[in-house]
mmCIF file of C-alpha atoms and ligand atoms in Angstrom:
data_model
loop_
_atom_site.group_PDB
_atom_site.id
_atom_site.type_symbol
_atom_site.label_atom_id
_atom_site.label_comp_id
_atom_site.label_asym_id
_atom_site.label_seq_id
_atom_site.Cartn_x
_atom_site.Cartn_y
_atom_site.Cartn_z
ATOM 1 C CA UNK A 1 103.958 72.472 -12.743
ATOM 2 C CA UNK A 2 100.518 71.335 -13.859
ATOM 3 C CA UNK A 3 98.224 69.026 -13.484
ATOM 4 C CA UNK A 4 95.708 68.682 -16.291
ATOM 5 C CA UNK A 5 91.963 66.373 -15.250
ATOM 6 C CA UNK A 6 89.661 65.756 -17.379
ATOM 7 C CA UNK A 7 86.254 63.949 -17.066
ATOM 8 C CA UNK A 8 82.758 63.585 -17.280
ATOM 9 C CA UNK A 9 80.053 65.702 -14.840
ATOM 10 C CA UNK A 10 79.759 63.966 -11.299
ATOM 11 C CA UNK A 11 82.735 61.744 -11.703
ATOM 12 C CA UNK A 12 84.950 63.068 -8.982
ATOM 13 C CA UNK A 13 87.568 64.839 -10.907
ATOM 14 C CA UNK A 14 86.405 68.115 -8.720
ATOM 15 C CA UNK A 15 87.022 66.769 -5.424
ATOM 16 C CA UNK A 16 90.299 65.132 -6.455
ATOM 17 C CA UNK A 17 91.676 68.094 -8.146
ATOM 18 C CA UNK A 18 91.263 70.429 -4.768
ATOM 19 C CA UNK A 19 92.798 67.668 -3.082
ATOM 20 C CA UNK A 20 95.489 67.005 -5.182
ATOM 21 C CA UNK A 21 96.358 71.223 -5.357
ATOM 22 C CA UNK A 22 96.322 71.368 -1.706
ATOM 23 C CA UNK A 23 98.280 67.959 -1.273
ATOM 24 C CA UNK A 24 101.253 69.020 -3.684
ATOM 25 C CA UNK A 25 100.729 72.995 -2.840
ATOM 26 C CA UNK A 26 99.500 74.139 -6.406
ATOM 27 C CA UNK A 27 96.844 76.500 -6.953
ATOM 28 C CA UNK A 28 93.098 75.134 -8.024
ATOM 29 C CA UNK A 29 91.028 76.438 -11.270
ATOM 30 C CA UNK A 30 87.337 74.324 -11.516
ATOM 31 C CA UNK A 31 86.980 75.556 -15.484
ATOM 32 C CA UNK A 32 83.589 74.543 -15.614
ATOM 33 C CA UNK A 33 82.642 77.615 -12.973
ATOM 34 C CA UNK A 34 84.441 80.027 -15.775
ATOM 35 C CA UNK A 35 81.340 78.484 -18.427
ATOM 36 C CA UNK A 36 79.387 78.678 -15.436
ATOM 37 C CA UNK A 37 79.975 82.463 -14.461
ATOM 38 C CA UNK A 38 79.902 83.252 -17.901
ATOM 39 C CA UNK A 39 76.071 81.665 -18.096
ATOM 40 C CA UNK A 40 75.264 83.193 -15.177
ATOM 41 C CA UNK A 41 75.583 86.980 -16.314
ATOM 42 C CA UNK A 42 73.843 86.281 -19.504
ATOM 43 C CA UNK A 43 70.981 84.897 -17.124
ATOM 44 C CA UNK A 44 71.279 88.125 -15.291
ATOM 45 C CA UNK A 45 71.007 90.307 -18.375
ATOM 46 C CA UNK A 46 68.389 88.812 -19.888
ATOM 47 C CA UNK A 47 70.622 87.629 -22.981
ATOM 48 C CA UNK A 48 69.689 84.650 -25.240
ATOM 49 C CA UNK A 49 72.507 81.578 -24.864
ATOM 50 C CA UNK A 50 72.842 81.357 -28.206
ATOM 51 C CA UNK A 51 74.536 84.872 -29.472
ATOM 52 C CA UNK A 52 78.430 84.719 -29.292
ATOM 53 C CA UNK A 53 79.064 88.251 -29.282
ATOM 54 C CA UNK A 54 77.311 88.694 -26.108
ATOM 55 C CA UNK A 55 78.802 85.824 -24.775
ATOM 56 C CA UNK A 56 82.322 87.080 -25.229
ATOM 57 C CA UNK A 57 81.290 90.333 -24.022
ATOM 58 C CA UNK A 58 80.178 89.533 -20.874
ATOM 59 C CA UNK A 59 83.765 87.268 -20.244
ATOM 60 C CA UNK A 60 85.272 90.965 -19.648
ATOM 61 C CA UNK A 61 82.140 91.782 -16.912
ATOM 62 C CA UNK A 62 82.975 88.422 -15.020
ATOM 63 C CA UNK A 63 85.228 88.628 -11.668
ATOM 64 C CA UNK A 64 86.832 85.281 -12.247
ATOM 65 C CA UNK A 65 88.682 85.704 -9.204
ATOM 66 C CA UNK A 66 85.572 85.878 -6.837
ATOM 67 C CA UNK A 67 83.449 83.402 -8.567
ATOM 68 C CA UNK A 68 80.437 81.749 -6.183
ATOM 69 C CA UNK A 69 80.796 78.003 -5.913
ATOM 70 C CA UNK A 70 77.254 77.603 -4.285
ATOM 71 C CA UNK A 71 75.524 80.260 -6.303
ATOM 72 C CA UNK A 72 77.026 78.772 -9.887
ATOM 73 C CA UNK A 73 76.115 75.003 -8.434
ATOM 74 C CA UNK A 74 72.584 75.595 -9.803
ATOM 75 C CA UNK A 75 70.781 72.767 -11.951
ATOM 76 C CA UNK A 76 69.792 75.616 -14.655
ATOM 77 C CA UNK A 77 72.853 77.469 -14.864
ATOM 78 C CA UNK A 78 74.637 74.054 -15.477
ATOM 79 C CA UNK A 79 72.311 73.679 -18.415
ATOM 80 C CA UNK A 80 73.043 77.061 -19.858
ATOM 81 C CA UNK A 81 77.317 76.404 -18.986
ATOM 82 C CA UNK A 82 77.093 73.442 -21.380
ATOM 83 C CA UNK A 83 74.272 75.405 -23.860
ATOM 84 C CA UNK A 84 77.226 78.477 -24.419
ATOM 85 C CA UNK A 85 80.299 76.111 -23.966
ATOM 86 C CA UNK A 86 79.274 75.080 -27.995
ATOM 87 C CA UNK A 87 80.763 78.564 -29.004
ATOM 88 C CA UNK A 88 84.579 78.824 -30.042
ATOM 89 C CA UNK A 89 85.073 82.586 -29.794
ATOM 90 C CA UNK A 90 83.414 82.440 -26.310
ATOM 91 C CA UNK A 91 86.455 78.839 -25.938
ATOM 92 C CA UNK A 92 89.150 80.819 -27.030
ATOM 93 C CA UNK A 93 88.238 84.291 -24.314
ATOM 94 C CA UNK A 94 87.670 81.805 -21.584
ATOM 95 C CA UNK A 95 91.121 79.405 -22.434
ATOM 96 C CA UNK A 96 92.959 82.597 -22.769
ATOM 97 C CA UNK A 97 91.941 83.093 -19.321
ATOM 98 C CA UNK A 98 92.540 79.517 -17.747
ATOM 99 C CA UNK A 99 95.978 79.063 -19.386
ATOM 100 C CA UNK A 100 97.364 82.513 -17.815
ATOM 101 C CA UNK A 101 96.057 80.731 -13.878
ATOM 102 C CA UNK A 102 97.680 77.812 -15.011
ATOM 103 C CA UNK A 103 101.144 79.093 -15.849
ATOM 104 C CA UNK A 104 100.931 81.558 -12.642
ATOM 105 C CA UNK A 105 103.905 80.397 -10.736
ATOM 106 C CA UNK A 106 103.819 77.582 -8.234
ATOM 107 C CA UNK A 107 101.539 76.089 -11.351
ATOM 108 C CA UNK A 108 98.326 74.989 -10.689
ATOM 109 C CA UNK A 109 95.731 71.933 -11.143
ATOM 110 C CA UNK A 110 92.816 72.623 -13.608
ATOM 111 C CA UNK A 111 89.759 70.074 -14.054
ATOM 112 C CA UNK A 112 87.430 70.481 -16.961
ATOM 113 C CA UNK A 113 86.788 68.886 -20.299
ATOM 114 C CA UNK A 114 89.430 70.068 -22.533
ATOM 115 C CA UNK A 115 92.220 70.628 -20.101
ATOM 116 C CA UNK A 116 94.871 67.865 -21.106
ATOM 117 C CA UNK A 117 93.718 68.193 -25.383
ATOM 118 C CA UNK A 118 93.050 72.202 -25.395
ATOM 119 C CA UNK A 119 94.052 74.211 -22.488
ATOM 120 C CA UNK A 120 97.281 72.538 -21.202
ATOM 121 C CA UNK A 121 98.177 70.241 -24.058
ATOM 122 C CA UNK A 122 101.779 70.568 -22.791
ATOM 123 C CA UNK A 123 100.872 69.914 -19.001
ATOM 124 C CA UNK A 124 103.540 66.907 -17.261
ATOM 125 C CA UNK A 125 100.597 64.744 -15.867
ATOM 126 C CA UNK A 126 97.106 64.612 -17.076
ATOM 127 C CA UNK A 127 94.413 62.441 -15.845
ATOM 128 C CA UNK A 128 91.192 61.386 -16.802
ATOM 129 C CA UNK A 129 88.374 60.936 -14.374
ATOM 130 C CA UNK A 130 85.570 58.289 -14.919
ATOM 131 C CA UNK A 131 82.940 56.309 -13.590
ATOM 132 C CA UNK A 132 79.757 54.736 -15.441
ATOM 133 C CA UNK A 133 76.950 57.564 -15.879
ATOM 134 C CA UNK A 134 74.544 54.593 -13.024
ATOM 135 C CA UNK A 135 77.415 56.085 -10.713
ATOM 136 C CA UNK A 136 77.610 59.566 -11.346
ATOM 137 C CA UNK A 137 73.837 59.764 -11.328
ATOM 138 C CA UNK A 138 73.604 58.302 -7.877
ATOM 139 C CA UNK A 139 76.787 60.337 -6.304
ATOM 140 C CA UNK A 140 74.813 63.562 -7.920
ATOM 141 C CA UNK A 141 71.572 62.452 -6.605
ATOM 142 C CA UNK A 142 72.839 61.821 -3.121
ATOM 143 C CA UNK A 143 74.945 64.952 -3.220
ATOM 144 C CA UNK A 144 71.597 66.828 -3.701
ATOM 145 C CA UNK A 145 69.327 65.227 -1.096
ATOM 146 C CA UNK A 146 71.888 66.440 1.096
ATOM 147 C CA UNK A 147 71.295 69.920 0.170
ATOM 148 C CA UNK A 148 67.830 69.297 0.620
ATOM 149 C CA UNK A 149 67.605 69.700 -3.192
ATOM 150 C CA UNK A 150 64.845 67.816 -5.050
ATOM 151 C CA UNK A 151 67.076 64.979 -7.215
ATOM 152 C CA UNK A 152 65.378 62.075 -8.702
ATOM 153 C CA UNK A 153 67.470 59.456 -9.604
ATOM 154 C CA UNK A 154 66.375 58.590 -13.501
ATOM 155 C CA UNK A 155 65.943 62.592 -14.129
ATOM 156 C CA UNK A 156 69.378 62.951 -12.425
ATOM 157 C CA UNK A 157 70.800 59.797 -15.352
ATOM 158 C CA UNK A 158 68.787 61.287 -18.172
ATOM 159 C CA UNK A 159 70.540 64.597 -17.469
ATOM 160 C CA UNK A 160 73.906 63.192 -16.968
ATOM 161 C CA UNK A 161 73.705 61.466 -20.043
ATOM 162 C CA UNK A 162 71.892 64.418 -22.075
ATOM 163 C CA UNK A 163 74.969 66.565 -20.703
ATOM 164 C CA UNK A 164 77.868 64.035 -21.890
ATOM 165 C CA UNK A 165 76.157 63.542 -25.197
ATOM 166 C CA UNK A 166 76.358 67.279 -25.800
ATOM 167 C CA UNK A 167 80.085 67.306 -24.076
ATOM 168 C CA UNK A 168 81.316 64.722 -26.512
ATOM 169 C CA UNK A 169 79.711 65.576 -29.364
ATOM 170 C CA UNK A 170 80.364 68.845 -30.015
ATOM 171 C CA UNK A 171 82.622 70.239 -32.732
ATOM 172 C CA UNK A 172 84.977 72.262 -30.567
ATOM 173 C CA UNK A 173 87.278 70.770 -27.849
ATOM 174 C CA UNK A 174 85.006 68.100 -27.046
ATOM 175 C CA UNK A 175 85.148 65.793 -23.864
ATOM 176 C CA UNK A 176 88.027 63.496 -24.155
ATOM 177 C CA UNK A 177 90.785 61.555 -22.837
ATOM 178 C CA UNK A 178 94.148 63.205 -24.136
ATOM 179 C CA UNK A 179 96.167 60.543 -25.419
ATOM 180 C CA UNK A 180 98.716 60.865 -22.897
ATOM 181 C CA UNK A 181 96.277 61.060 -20.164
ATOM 182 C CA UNK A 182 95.892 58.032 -17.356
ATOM 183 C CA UNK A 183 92.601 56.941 -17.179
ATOM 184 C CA UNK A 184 91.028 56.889 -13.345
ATOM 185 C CA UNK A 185 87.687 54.562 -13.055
ATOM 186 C CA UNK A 186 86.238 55.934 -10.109
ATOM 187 C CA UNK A 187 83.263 53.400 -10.282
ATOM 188 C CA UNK A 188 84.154 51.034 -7.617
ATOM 189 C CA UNK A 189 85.972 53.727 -5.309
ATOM 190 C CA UNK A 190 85.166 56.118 -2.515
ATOM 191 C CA UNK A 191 86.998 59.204 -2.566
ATOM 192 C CA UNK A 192 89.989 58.585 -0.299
ATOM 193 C CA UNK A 193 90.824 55.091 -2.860
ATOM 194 C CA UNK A 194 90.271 57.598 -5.758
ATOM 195 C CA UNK A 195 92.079 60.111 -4.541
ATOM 196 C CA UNK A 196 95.252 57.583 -2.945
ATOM 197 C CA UNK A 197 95.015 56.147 -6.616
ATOM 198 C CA UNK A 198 95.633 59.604 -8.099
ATOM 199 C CA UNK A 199 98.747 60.641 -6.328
ATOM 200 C CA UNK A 200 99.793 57.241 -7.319
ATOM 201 C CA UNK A 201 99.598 58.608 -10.989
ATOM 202 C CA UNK A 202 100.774 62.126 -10.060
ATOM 203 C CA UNK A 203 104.391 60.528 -8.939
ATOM 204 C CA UNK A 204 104.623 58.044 -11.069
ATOM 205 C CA UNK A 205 103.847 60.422 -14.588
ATOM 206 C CA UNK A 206 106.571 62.916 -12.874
ATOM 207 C CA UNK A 207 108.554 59.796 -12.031
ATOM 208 C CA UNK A 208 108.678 59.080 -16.390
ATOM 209 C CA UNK A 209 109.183 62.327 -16.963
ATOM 210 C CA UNK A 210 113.015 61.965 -15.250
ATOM 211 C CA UNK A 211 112.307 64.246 -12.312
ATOM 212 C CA UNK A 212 112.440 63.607 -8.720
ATOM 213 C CA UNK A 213 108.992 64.985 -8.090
ATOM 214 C CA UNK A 214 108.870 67.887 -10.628
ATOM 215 C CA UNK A 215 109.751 70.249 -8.478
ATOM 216 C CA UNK A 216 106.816 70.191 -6.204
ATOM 217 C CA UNK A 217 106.514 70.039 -2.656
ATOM 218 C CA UNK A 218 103.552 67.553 -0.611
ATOM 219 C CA UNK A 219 101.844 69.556 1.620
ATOM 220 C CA UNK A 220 99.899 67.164 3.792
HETATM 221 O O1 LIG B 301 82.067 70.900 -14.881
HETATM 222 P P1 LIG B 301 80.750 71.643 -14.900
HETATM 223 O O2 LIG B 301 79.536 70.767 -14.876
HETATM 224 O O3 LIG B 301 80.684 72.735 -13.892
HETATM 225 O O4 LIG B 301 80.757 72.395 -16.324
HETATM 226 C C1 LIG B 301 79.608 73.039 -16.824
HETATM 227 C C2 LIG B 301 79.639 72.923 -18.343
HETATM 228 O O5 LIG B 301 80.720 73.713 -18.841
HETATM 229 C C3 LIG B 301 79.887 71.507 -18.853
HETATM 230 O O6 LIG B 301 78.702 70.785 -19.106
HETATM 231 C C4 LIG B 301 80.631 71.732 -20.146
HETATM 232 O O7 LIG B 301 79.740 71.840 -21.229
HETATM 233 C C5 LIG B 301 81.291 73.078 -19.975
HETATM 234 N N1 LIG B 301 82.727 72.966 -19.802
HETATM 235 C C6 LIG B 301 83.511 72.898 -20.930
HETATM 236 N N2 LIG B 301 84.860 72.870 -20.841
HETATM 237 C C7 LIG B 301 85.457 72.875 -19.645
HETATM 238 C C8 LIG B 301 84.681 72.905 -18.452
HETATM 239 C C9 LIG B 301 83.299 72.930 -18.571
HETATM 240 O O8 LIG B 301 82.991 72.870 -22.041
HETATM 241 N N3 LIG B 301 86.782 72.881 -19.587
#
């Protein structure tokens, strides 16, 4: 069983993924910490963003198993995530990895960009997670003054948008809806009305797809 969500940074898909993966007992992969992790040790090393073969070399020095949500959270290592995610050979190491977690019985729920169109094309329910970039900048902004974080409201948009722009635009697997994905607005909701809204879609995609409930279990 998976669950594929796709969506734009800072539109909730995170938050509703764990949730849904602990709700219907499935495992959890964020796929942006994988092009996060993998940024991170070229930091490290001193290696430039832009040379593939050293990108796809350091995939095989990366614990992907232990990866450090708080540490990889970092404004600059975000920047150099989306800088590297351009690269196919460096794709194709890092789907190779995310499609083996997702087909590791119970299944799991992946978020990311390219989870419904590249990694999980096949997946029973895909969604994909929205909100205008005015919301997503404040959420992020408002995130990060609660970390005590400096976050500036219109550098916080410009970045959003700078980030989407590359996202979209890029040649391979590029931010999009899946045609078979449902489309979640998150605009106008808090998280629990998102979230409510997105088992909704859960049951009712494994509802068309002539099971009961797909085989999975709800565990709260
Ligand atoms: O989701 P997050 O902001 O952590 O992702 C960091 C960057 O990794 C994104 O800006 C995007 O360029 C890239 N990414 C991707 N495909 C994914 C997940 C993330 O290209 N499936």
């Amino acid at each position: 069983m998976i669950i594929a969500i796709d969506g734009p940074a800072a539109s909730g898909k995170g938050t509703l993924a764990r949730r849904l993966a602990a709700h219907f007992g499935l495992r959890y992969l964020d796929t942006g910490l994988t092009y996060r992790a993998v940024a991170d040790e070229l930091l490290r090393c001193g290696e430039p963003l832009d040379d593939e073969p050293a990108a796809v070399r350091a995939v095989a020095r990366v614990d992907f198993a232990n990866m450090n949500r708080a540490h990889l959270a970092g404004h600059r290592i975000g920047e150099a995530a989306s800088q590297i995610a351009v690269m196919p050979a460096l794709r194709t190491a890092l789907v190779d990895h995310q499609r083996g977690f997702a087909e590791t019985p119970p299944g799991a729920v992946l978020d990311g960009r390219d989870i419904g169109t590249v990694v999980c094309p096949a997946a029973p329910v895909k969604l994909f997670v929205t909100a205008t970039p005015e919301a997503r900048a404040r959420r992020r902004a408002d995130e990060m003054a609660s970390r005590g974080e400096p976050g500036h409201y219109d550098e916080v948009l410009a970045d959003l948008r700078r980030r989407d722009a590359r996202d979209t635009g890029r040649s391979v697997a590029p931010l999009a809806q899946a045609p078979d994905a449902v489309l979640l607005d998150t605009t106008e909701l808090d998280i629990d009305a998102a979230f409510r809204a997105a088992v909704d879609i859960v049951r009712q995609a494994l509802r068309a797809k002539g099971g009961q409930n797909g085989g999975l279990s709800t565990a709260t």
